[in-house]
Coordinates of C-alpha atoms in Angstrom, one line a residue:
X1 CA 56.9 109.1 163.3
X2 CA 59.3 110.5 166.0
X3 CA 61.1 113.1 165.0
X4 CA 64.8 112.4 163.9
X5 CA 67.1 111.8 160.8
X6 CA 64.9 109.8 158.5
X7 CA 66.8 107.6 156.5
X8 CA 65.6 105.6 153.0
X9 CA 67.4 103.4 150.8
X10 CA 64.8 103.7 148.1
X11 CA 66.0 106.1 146.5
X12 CA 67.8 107.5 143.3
X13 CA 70.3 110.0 141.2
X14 CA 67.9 111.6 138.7
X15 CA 68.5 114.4 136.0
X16 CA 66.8 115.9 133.5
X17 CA 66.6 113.9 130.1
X18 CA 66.6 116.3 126.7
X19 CA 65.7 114.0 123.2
X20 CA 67.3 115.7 120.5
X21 CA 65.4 114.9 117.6
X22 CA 65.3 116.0 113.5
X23 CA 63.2 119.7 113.2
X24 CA 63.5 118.8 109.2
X25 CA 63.4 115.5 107.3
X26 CA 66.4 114.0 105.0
X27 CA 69.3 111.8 105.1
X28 CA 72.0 112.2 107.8
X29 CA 75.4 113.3 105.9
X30 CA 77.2 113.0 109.4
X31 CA 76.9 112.1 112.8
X32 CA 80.2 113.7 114.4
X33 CA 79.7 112.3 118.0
X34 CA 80.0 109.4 120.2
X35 CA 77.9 107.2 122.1
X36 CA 78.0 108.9 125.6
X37 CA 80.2 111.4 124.6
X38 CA 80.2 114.8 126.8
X39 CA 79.7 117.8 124.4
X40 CA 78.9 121.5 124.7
X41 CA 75.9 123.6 123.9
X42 CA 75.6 124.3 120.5
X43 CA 78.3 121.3 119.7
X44 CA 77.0 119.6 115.8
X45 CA 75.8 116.1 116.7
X46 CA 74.4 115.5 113.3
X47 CA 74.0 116.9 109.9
X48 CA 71.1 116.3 107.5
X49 CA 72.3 116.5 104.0
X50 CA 71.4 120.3 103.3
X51 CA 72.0 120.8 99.1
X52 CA 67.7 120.5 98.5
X53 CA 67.6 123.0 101.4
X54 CA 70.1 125.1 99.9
X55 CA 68.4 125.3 96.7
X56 CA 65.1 126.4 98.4
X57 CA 67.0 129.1 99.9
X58 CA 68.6 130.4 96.3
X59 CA 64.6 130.0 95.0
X60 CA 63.5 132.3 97.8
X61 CA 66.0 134.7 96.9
X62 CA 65.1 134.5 93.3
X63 CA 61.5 135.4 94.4
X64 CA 62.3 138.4 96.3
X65 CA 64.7 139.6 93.8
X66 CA 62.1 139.1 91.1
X67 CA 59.2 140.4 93.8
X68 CA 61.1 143.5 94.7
X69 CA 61.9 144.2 90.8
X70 CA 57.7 143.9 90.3
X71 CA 57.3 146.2 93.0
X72 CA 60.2 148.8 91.4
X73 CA 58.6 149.0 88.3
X74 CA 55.3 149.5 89.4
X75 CA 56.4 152.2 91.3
X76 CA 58.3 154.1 88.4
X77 CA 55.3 153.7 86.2
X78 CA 53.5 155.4 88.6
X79 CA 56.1 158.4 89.2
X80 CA 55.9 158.5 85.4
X81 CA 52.1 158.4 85.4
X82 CA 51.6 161.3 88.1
X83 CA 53.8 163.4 85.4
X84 CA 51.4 162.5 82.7
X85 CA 48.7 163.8 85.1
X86 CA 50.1 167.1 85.5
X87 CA 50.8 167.5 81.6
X88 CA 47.1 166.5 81.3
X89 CA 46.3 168.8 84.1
X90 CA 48.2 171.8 82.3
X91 CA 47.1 170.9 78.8
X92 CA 43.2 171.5 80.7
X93 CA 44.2 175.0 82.4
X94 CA 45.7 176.3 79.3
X95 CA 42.7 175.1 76.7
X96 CA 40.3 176.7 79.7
X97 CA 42.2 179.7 79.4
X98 CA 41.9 179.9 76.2
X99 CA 38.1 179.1 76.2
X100 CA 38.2 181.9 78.5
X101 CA 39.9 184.5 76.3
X102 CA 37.9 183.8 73.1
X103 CA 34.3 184.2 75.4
X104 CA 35.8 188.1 75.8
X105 CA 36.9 188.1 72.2
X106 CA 33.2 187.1 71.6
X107 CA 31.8 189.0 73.6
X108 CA 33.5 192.2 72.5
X109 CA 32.8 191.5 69.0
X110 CA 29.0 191.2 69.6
X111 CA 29.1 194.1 70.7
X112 CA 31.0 195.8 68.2
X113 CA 28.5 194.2 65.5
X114 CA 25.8 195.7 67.9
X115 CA 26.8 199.5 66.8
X116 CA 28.0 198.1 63.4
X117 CA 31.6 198.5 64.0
X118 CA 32.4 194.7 62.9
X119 CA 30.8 192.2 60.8
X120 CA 28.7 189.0 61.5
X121 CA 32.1 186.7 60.1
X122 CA 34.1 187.9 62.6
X123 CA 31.7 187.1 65.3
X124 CA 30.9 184.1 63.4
X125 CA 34.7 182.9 63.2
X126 CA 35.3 183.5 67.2
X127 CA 31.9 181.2 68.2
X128 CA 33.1 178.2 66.4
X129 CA 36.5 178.7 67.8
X130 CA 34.7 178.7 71.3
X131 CA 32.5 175.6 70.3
X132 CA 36.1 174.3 69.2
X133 CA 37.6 174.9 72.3
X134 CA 34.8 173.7 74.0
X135 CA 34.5 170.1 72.9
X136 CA 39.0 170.1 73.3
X137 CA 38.3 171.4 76.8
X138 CA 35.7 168.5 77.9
X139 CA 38.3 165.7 75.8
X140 CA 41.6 167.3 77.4
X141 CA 39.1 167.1 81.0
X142 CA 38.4 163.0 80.1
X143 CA 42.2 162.4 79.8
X144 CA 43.0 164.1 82.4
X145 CA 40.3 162.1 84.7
X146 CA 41.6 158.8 82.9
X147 CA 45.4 159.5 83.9
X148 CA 44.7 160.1 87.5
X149 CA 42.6 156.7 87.7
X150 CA 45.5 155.0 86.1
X151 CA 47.5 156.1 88.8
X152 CA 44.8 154.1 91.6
X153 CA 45.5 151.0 89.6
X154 CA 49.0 151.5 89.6
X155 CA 49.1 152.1 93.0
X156 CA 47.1 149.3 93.8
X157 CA 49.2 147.5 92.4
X158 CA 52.4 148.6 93.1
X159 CA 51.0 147.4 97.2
X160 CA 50.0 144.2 95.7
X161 CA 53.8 143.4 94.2
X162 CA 54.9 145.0 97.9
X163 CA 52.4 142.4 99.8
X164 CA 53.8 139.8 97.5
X165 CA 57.9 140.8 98.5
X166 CA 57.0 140.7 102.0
X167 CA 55.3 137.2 100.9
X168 CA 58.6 136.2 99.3
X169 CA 60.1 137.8 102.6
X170 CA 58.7 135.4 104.5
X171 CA 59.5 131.8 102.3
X172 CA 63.1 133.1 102.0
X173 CA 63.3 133.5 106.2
X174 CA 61.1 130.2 106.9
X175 CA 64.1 128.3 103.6
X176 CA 66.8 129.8 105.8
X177 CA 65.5 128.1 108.8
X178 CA 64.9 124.8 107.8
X179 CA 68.3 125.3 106.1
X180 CA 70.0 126.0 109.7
X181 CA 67.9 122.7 110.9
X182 CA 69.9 120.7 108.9
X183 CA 72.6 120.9 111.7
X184 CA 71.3 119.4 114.4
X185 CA 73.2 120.7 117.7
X186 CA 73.2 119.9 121.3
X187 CA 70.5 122.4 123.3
X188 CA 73.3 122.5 126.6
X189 CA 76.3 121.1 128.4
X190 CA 75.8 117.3 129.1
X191 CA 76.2 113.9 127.8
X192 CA 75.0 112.1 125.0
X193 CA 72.7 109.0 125.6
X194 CA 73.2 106.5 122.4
X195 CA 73.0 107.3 118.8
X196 CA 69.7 106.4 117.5
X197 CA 70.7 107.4 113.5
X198 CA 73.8 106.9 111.4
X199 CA 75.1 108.7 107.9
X200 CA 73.3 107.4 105.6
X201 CA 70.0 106.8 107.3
X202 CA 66.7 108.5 106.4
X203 CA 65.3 111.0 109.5
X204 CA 61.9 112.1 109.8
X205 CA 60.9 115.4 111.0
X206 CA 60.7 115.0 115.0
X207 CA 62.7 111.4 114.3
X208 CA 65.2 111.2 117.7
X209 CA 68.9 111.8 117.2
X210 CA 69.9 111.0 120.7
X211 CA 69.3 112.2 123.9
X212 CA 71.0 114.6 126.0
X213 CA 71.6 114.9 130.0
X214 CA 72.9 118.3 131.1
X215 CA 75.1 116.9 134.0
X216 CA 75.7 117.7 136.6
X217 CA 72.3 119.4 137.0
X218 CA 70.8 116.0 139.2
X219 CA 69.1 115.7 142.4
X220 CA 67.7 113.0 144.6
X221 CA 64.5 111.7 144.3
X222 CA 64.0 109.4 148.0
X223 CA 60.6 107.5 148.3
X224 CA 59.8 107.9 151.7
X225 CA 57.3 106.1 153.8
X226 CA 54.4 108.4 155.0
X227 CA 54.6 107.8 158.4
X228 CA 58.4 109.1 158.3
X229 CA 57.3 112.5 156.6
X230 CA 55.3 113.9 160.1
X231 CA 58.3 115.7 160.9
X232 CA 59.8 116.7 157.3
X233 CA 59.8 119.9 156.0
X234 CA 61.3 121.7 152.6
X235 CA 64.3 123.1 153.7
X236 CA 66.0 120.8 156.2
X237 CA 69.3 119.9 156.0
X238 CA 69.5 115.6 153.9
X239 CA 72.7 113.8 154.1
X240 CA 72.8 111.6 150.4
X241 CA 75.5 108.6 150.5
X242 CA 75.9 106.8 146.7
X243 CA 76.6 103.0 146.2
X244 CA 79.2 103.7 143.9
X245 CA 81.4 105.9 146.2
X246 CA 81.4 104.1 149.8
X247 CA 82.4 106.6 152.6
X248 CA 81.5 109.8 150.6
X249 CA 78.8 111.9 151.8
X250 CA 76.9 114.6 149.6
X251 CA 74.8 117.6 151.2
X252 CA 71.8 118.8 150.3
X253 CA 68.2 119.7 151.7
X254 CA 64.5 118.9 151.0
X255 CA 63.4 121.1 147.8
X256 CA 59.9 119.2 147.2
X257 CA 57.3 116.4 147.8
X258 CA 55.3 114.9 145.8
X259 CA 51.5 115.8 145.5
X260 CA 50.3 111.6 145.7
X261 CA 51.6 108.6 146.7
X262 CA 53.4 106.7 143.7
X263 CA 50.6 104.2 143.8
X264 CA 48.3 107.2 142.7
X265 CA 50.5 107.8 139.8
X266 CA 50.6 104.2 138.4
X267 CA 48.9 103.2 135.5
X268 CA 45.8 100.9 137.3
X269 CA 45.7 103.0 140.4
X270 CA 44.4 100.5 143.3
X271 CA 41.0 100.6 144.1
X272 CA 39.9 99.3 147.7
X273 CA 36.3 100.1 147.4
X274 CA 35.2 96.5 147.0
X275 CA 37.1 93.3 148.1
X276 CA 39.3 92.5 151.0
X277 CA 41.4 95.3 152.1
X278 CA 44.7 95.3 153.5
X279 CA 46.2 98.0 154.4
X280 CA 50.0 99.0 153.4
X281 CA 52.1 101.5 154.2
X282 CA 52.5 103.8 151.3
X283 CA 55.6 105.9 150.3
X284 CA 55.8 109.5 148.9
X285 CA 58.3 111.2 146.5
X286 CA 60.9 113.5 148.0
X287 CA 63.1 115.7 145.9
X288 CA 66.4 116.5 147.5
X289 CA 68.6 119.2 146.2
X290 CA 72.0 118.6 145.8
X291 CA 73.9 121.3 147.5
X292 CA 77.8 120.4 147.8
X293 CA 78.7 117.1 146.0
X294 CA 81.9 116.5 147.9
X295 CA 83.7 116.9 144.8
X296 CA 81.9 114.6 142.6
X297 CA 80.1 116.2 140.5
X298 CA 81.1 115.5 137.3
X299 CA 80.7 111.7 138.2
X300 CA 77.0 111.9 139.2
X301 CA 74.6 110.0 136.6
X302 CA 70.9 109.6 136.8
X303 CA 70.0 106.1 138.0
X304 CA 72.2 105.9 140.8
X305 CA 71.2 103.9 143.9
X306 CA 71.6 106.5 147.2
X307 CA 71.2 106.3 150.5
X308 CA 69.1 109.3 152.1
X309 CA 69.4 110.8 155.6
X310 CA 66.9 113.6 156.0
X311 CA 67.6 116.3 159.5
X312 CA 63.9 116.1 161.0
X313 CA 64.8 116.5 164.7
X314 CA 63.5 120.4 164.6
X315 CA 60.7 119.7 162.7
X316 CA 56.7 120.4 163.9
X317 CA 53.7 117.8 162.8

C-alpha cells in the first residue's frame, strides 16, 4: 500500500484477564464482593472456612514445641555426659598415679630385701596392691572409653531431634500458608468479572473464584490487512476512536505486530497445497498502545469495538 494513515474497523479494547482461583480446597464461609465490582489489590474476595487449617497450624506448633524439647534434652544429657567423662577421665589419672607410686614403692622394697633390709611380705603386700591397681586401672580405662562413646550417640542424636525441629519447622510454615490461602484476595487494582462460587459451596484447589481485569491497563489490538502494513512501523503515531464515545479520540502509537496471520493461529490452519486455490487477502494483528485516553480511562473495558487510524505517511517499505 501507499503510504498514508491506515485506517481499520476490525479492531478491539483488550486487557489483560487475571482468574483468581482457590490455592487450598474447602467450603467458602464468605464471598464479600460483587459481581463486577471494582476492588483493590489485596481486597478479600472470598474466604474458605479456615478452623481445620487453624488446627493444623496449632498441631505444627505442638510438633516444634515437642521437637525442640527432644532436641533440649538431648543436649543436656550430653553436657551431663561430657562431665561424667572427665570424672571417668580423672578417676583414670589418679588410679595411674597411683599405679605409678606403688611401682617405686616396689621397686624400693626389692631392693631393700636385696641387702636384707626388709622382708619378702612387704614386697609381697606392695605387688598385689600393683596387680590390684592394675586390673582398677584397665576397668576405670573401659568406663572411661564407654562414657565418651555415649557422648557420639548422644550427639548423634541430639542432630537427629535438631533435623526433626527443622522438619517440624517446615509443616508449621507450609500450615501457616495454606492457613493464609484461606483468604482469597484480589492479585491488583481492577474489576471483578462474575462470581463463579457462593458461601456455602465446596472449592477445589485451583477451582476459579472469579476473574480479575486490572483496568485501565488496555490497549488496541487492530487486525490489519497485509497490504496496508508496507508502510507501518512500531512507533508511529495511531489515532483510536470507540463506538461507545462518538467524537472522542484516544492517542496512542504502534507497540507490536503479530508474528502470523490470524489464520495461522486458528485451530485447522488452511492448507492450499491440494484443491482449488483462491487467494484472499489476509490480515495481521497490531497492538496499539494507549498513550492519552482523552480522559476516559476509567471507562475503557476489553471488548470494545474501535476504530483505528495508524500515521504511515513517513514510513519506508
Amino acid at each position: 500500500g501507499a503510504p498514508g494513515w491506515q485506517k481499520t474497523d476490525d479492531a478491539y479494547l483488550q486487557s489483560d484477564l487475571t482468574p483468581i482461583a482457590a490455592k487450598v480446597a474447602g467450603y467458602v464461609r464468605a464471598v464479600p464482593v460483587q459481581d463486577f465490582q471494582r476492588v483493590s489489590a489485596g481486597q478479600l474476595v472470598a474466604q474458605i472456612v479456615d478452623d481445620d487449617y487453624r488446627a493444623s497450624v496449632a498441631q505444627a506448633e505442638a510438633g516444634v514445641a515437642a521437637a525442640k524439647a527432644q532436641a533440649a534434652a538431648l543436649q543436656a544429657q550430653a553436657a551431663l555426659q561430657a562431665a561424667n567423662v572427665d570424672a571417668a577421665r580423672a578417676v583414670v589419672a589418679a588410679t595411674s598415679a597411683n599405679l605409678a607410686q606403688n611401682r617405686r614403692d616396689l621397686a624400693r622394697q626389692q631392693r631393700l630385701l636385696a641387702i636384707g633390709s626388709s622382708s619378702t611380705e612387704a614386697s609381697e603386700k606392695l605387688a598385689t596392691t600393683r596387680d590390684q591397681l592394675t586390673a582398677q586401672l584397665a576397668q576405670n580405662r573401659a568406663q572411661a572409653e564407654a562414657a565418651s562413646r555415649q557422648i557420639a550417640v548422644l550427639k548423634a542424636q541430639e542432630d537427629q531431634a535438631k533435623a526433626s525441629e527443622a522438619a517440624q519447622e517446615a509443616a508449621l510454615q507450609t500450615a501457616r500458608i495454606n492457613l493464609g490461602y484461606t483468604r482469597i484476595v484480589a492479585p491488583a487494582d481492577g474489576v471483578l468479572g462474575q462470581r463463579q462460587v457462593r458461601p456455602g459451596q465446596y472449592v477445589a484447589t485451583g477451582g476459579q473464584i472469579t476473574s480479575l481485569i486490572p483496568l485501565p491497563r488496555v490497549w488496541v489490538i487492530a487486525n490489519y490487512k497485509e497490504t496496508q502494513l508496507t508502510h507501518m512501523a512500531v512507533g508511529e503515531k495511531a489515532e483510536v476512536r470507540v463506538d461507545t464515545f462518538p467524537g472522542r479520540v484516544l492517542h496512542g502509537h504502534v507497540q507490536a505486530f503479530a508474528p502470523g496471520s490470524g489464520a495461522q493461529y486458528a485451530l485447522l490452519p488452511p492448507d492450499n497445497a491440494t484443491g482449488n486455490f483462491t487467494k484472499v487477502v489476509q490480515r495481521i494483528a497490531v497492538k496499539v498502545a494507549v498513550d492519552d485516553a482523552d480522559g476516559l480511562a476509567d471507562r475503557l473495558e476489553p471488548g470494545m469495538s474501535v476504530e483505528v487510524s495508524v500515521d504511515a505517511r513517513d514510513g519506508r517499505p
